[in-house]
Short mmCIF file of C-alpha atoms in Angstrom, two decimals:
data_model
loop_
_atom_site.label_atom_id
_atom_site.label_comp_id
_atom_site.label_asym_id
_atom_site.label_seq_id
_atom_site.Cartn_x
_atom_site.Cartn_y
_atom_site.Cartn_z
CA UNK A 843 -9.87 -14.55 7.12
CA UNK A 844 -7.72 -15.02 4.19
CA UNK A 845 -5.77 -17.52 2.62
CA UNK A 846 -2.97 -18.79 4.71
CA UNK A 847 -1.18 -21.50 5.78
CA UNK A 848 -1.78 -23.40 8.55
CA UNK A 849 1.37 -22.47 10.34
CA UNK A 850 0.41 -18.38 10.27
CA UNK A 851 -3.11 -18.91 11.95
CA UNK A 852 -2.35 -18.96 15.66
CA UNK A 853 -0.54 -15.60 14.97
CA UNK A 854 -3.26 -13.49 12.68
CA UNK A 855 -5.62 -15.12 16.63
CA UNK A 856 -3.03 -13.34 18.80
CA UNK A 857 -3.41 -10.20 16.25
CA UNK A 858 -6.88 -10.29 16.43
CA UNK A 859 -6.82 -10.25 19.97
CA UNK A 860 -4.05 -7.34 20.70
CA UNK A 861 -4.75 -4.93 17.29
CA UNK A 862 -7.57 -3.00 16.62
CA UNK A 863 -9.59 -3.53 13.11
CA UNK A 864 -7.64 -1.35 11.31
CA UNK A 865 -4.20 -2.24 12.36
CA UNK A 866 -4.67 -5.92 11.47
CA UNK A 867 -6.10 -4.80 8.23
CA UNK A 868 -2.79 -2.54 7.66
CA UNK A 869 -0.71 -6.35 8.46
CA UNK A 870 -2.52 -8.54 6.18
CA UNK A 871 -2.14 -5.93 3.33
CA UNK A 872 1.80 -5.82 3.98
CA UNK A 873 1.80 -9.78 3.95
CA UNK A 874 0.52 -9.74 1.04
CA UNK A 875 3.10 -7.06 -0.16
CA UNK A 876 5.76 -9.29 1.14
CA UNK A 877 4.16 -12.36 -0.15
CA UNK A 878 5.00 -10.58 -3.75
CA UNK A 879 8.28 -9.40 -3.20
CA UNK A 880 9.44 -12.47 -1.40
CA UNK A 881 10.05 -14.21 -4.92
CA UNK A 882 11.67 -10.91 -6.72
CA UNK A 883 14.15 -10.93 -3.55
CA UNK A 884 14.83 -14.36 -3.20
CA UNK A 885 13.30 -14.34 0.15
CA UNK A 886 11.44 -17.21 2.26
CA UNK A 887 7.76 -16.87 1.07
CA UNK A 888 6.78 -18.26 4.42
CA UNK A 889 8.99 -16.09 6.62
CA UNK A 890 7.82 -13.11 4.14
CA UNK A 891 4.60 -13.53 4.99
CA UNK A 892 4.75 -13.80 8.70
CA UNK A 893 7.36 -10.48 9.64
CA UNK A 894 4.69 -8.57 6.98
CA UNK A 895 1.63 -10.08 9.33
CA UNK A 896 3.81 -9.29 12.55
CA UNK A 897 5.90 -6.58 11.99
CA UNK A 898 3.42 -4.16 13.95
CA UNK A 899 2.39 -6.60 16.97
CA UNK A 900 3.91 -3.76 19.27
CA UNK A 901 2.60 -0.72 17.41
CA UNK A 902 -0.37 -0.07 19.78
CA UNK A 903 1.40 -0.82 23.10
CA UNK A 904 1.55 2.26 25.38
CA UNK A 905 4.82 4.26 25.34
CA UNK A 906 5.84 3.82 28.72
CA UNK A 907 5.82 -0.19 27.68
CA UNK A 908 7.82 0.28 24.32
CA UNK A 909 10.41 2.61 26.71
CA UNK A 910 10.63 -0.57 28.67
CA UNK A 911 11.40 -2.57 25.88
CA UNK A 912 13.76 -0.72 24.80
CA UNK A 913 15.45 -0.12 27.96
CA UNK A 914 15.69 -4.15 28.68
CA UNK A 915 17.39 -4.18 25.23
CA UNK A 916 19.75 -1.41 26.27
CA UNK A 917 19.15 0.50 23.26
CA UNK A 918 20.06 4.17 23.13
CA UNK A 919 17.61 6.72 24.05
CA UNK A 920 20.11 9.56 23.59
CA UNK A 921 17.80 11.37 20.81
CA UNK A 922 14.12 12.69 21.65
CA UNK A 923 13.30 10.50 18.35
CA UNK A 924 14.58 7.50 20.23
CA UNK A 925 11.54 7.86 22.47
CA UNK A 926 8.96 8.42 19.99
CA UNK A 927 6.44 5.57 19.60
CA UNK A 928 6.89 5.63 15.65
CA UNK A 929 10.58 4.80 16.17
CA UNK A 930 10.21 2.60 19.32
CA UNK A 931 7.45 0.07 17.51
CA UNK A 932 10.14 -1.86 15.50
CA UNK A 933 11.92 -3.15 18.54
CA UNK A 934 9.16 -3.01 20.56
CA UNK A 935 7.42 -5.17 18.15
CA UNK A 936 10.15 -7.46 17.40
CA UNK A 937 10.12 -8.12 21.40
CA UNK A 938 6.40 -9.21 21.79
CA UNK A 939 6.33 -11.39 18.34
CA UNK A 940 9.52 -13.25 19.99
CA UNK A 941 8.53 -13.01 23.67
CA UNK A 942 4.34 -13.48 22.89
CA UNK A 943 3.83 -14.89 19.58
CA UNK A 944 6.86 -17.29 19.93
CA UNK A 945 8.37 -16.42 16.46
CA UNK A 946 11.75 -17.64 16.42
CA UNK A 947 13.00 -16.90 12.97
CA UNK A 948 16.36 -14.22 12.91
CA UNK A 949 15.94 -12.79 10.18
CA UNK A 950 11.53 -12.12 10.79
CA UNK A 951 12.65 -10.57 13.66
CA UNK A 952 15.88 -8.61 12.57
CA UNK A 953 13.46 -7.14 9.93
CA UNK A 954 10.50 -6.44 12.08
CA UNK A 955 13.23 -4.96 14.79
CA UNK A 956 14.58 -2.81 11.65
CA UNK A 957 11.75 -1.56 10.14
CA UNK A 958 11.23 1.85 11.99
CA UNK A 959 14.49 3.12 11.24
CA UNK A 960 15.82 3.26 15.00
CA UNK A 961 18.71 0.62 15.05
CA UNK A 962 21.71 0.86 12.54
CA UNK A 963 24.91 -1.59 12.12
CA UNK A 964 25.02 -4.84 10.32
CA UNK A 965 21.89 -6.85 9.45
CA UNK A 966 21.53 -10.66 7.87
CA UNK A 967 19.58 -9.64 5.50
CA UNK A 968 19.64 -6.48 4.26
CA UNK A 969 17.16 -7.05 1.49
CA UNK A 970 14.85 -8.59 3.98
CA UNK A 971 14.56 -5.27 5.82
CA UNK A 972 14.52 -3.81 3.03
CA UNK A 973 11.66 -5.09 1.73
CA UNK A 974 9.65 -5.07 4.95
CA UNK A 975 9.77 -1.30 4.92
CA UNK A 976 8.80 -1.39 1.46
CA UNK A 977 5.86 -3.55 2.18
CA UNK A 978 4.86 -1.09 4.85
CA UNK A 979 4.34 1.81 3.01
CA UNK A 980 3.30 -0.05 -0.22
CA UNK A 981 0.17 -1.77 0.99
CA UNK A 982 -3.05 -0.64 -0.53
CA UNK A 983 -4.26 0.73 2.22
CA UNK A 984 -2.03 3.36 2.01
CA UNK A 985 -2.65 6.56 0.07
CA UNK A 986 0.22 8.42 -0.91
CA UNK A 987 -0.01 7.82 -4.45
CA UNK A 988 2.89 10.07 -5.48
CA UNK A 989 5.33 8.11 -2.82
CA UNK A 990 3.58 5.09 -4.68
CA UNK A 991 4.25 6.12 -8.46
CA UNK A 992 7.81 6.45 -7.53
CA UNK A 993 9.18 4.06 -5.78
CA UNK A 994 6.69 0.81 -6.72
CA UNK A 995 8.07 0.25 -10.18
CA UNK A 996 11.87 0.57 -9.01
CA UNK A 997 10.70 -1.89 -5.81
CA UNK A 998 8.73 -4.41 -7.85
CA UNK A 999 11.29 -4.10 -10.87
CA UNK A 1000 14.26 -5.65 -7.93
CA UNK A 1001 16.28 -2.25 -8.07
CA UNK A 1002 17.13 -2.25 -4.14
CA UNK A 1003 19.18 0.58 -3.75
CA UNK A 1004 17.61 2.53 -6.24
CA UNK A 1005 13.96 1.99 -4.26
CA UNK A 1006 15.86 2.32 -0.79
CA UNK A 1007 17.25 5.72 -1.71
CA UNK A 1008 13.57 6.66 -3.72
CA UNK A 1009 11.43 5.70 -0.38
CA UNK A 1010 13.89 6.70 2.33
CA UNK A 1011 14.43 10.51 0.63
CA UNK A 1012 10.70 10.74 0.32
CA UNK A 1013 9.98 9.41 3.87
CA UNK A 1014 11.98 12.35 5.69
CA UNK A 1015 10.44 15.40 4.56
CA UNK A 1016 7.19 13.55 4.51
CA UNK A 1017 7.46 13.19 8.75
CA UNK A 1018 9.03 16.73 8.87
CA UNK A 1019 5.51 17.88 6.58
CA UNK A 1020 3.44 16.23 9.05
CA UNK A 1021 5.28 17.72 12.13
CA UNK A 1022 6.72 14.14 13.31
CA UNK A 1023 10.84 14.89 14.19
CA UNK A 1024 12.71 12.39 11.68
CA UNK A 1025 15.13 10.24 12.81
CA UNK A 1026 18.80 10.65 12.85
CA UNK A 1027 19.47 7.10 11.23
CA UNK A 1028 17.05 8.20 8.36
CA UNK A 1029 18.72 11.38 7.85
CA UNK A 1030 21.81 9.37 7.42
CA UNK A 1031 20.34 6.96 5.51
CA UNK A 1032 19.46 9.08 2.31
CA UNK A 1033 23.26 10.63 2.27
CA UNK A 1034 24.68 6.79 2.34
CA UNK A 1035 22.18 5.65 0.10
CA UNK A 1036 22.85 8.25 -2.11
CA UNK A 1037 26.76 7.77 -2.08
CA UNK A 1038 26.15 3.93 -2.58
CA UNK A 1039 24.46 4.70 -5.94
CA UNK A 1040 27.15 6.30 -7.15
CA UNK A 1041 29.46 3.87 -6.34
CA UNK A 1042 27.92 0.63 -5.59
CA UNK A 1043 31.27 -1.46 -3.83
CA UNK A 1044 29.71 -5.11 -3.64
CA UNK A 1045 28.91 -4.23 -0.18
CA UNK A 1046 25.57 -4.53 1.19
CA UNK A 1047 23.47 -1.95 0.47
CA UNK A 1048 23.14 0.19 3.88
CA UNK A 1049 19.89 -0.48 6.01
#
């Protein structure tokens, strides 16, 4: 195991016991992500840490359980994306680190609930999400080293738009490349990103 507080221990056990090898390997490397971006974002190191170390627990449920998940949320599952598993882990995920791990913290779970790109609207913390889908793809387990070069010095450097906008417009025809259907909200995503750089409002940058 590696370093961690005392506090984060009886989650990486209930990790260990529900993910397989590699998928709790692919969790510690995005808390460690988030454990460097938590100070560059002015985010909670310890609440960093733990929605990078959860933000998967759902990822290896069966469909028909995330479907369930989602349906006792009442989210929408008007678009065939809203039923694919890559989508459906963020909520679904959210749901058993609330319901099973006992995390209580709003804005671990608004990120870990964000991260897949199926909800949209309002968020705490949009840099929080933000930074948890930055984590995600950032990790060195990951290879895509071109995705990497691009958007790691503009993530690591605090531009949050300009990284949003760099990961988000590489994401989509990455999934389309690799036959998975993108989602509508990320489709969306890259236009209002793209309109937000040029003309940044004070709002929040869109998640």
């Amino acid at each position: 195991r590696m370093s961690m507080e005392a506090a984060l221990i009886p989650h990486l056990t209930y990790l260990e016991n529900n993910l397989t090898p590699a998928r709790l390997q692919h969790s510690l490397g995005v808390m460690g992500v988030m454990d460097a971006l938590a100070p560059i974002y002015g985010l909670d190191p310890q609440a960093a840490r733990l929605a990078g170390l959860a933000h998967d627990a759902g990822k290896e449920l069966p469909r028909a359980q995330m479907l369930e998940i989602a349906e006792s949320l009442d989210l929408s599952l008007n678009h065939p994306a809203d039923r694919d598993e890559l989508f459906l882990h963020g909520p679904a995920s959210a749901y058993v680190a609330q319901h099973r791990m006992g995390i209580t913290d709003p804005l671990v779970l608004e990120a870990i609930r964000h991260h897949s790109y199926m909800l949209e609207g309002p968020v705490q913390s949009p840099a929080f999400v933000w930074c948890l889908r930055f984590a995600d793809l950032l990790e060195p387990g990951r290879d895509w080293e071109a995705m990497k070069q691009r958007t790691a010095p503009l993530v690591y450097g605090g531009r949050l738009a300009e990284a949003a906008y760099a990961l988000t417009d590489w994401l989509v025809p990455f999934l389309e490349g690799v036959g998975v259907l993108s989602h509508p909200r990320q489709v969306r995503l890259v236009g209002q990103l793209k309109e937000y750089l040029a003309s940044p409002d004070g709002k929040p940058v869109p998640v």
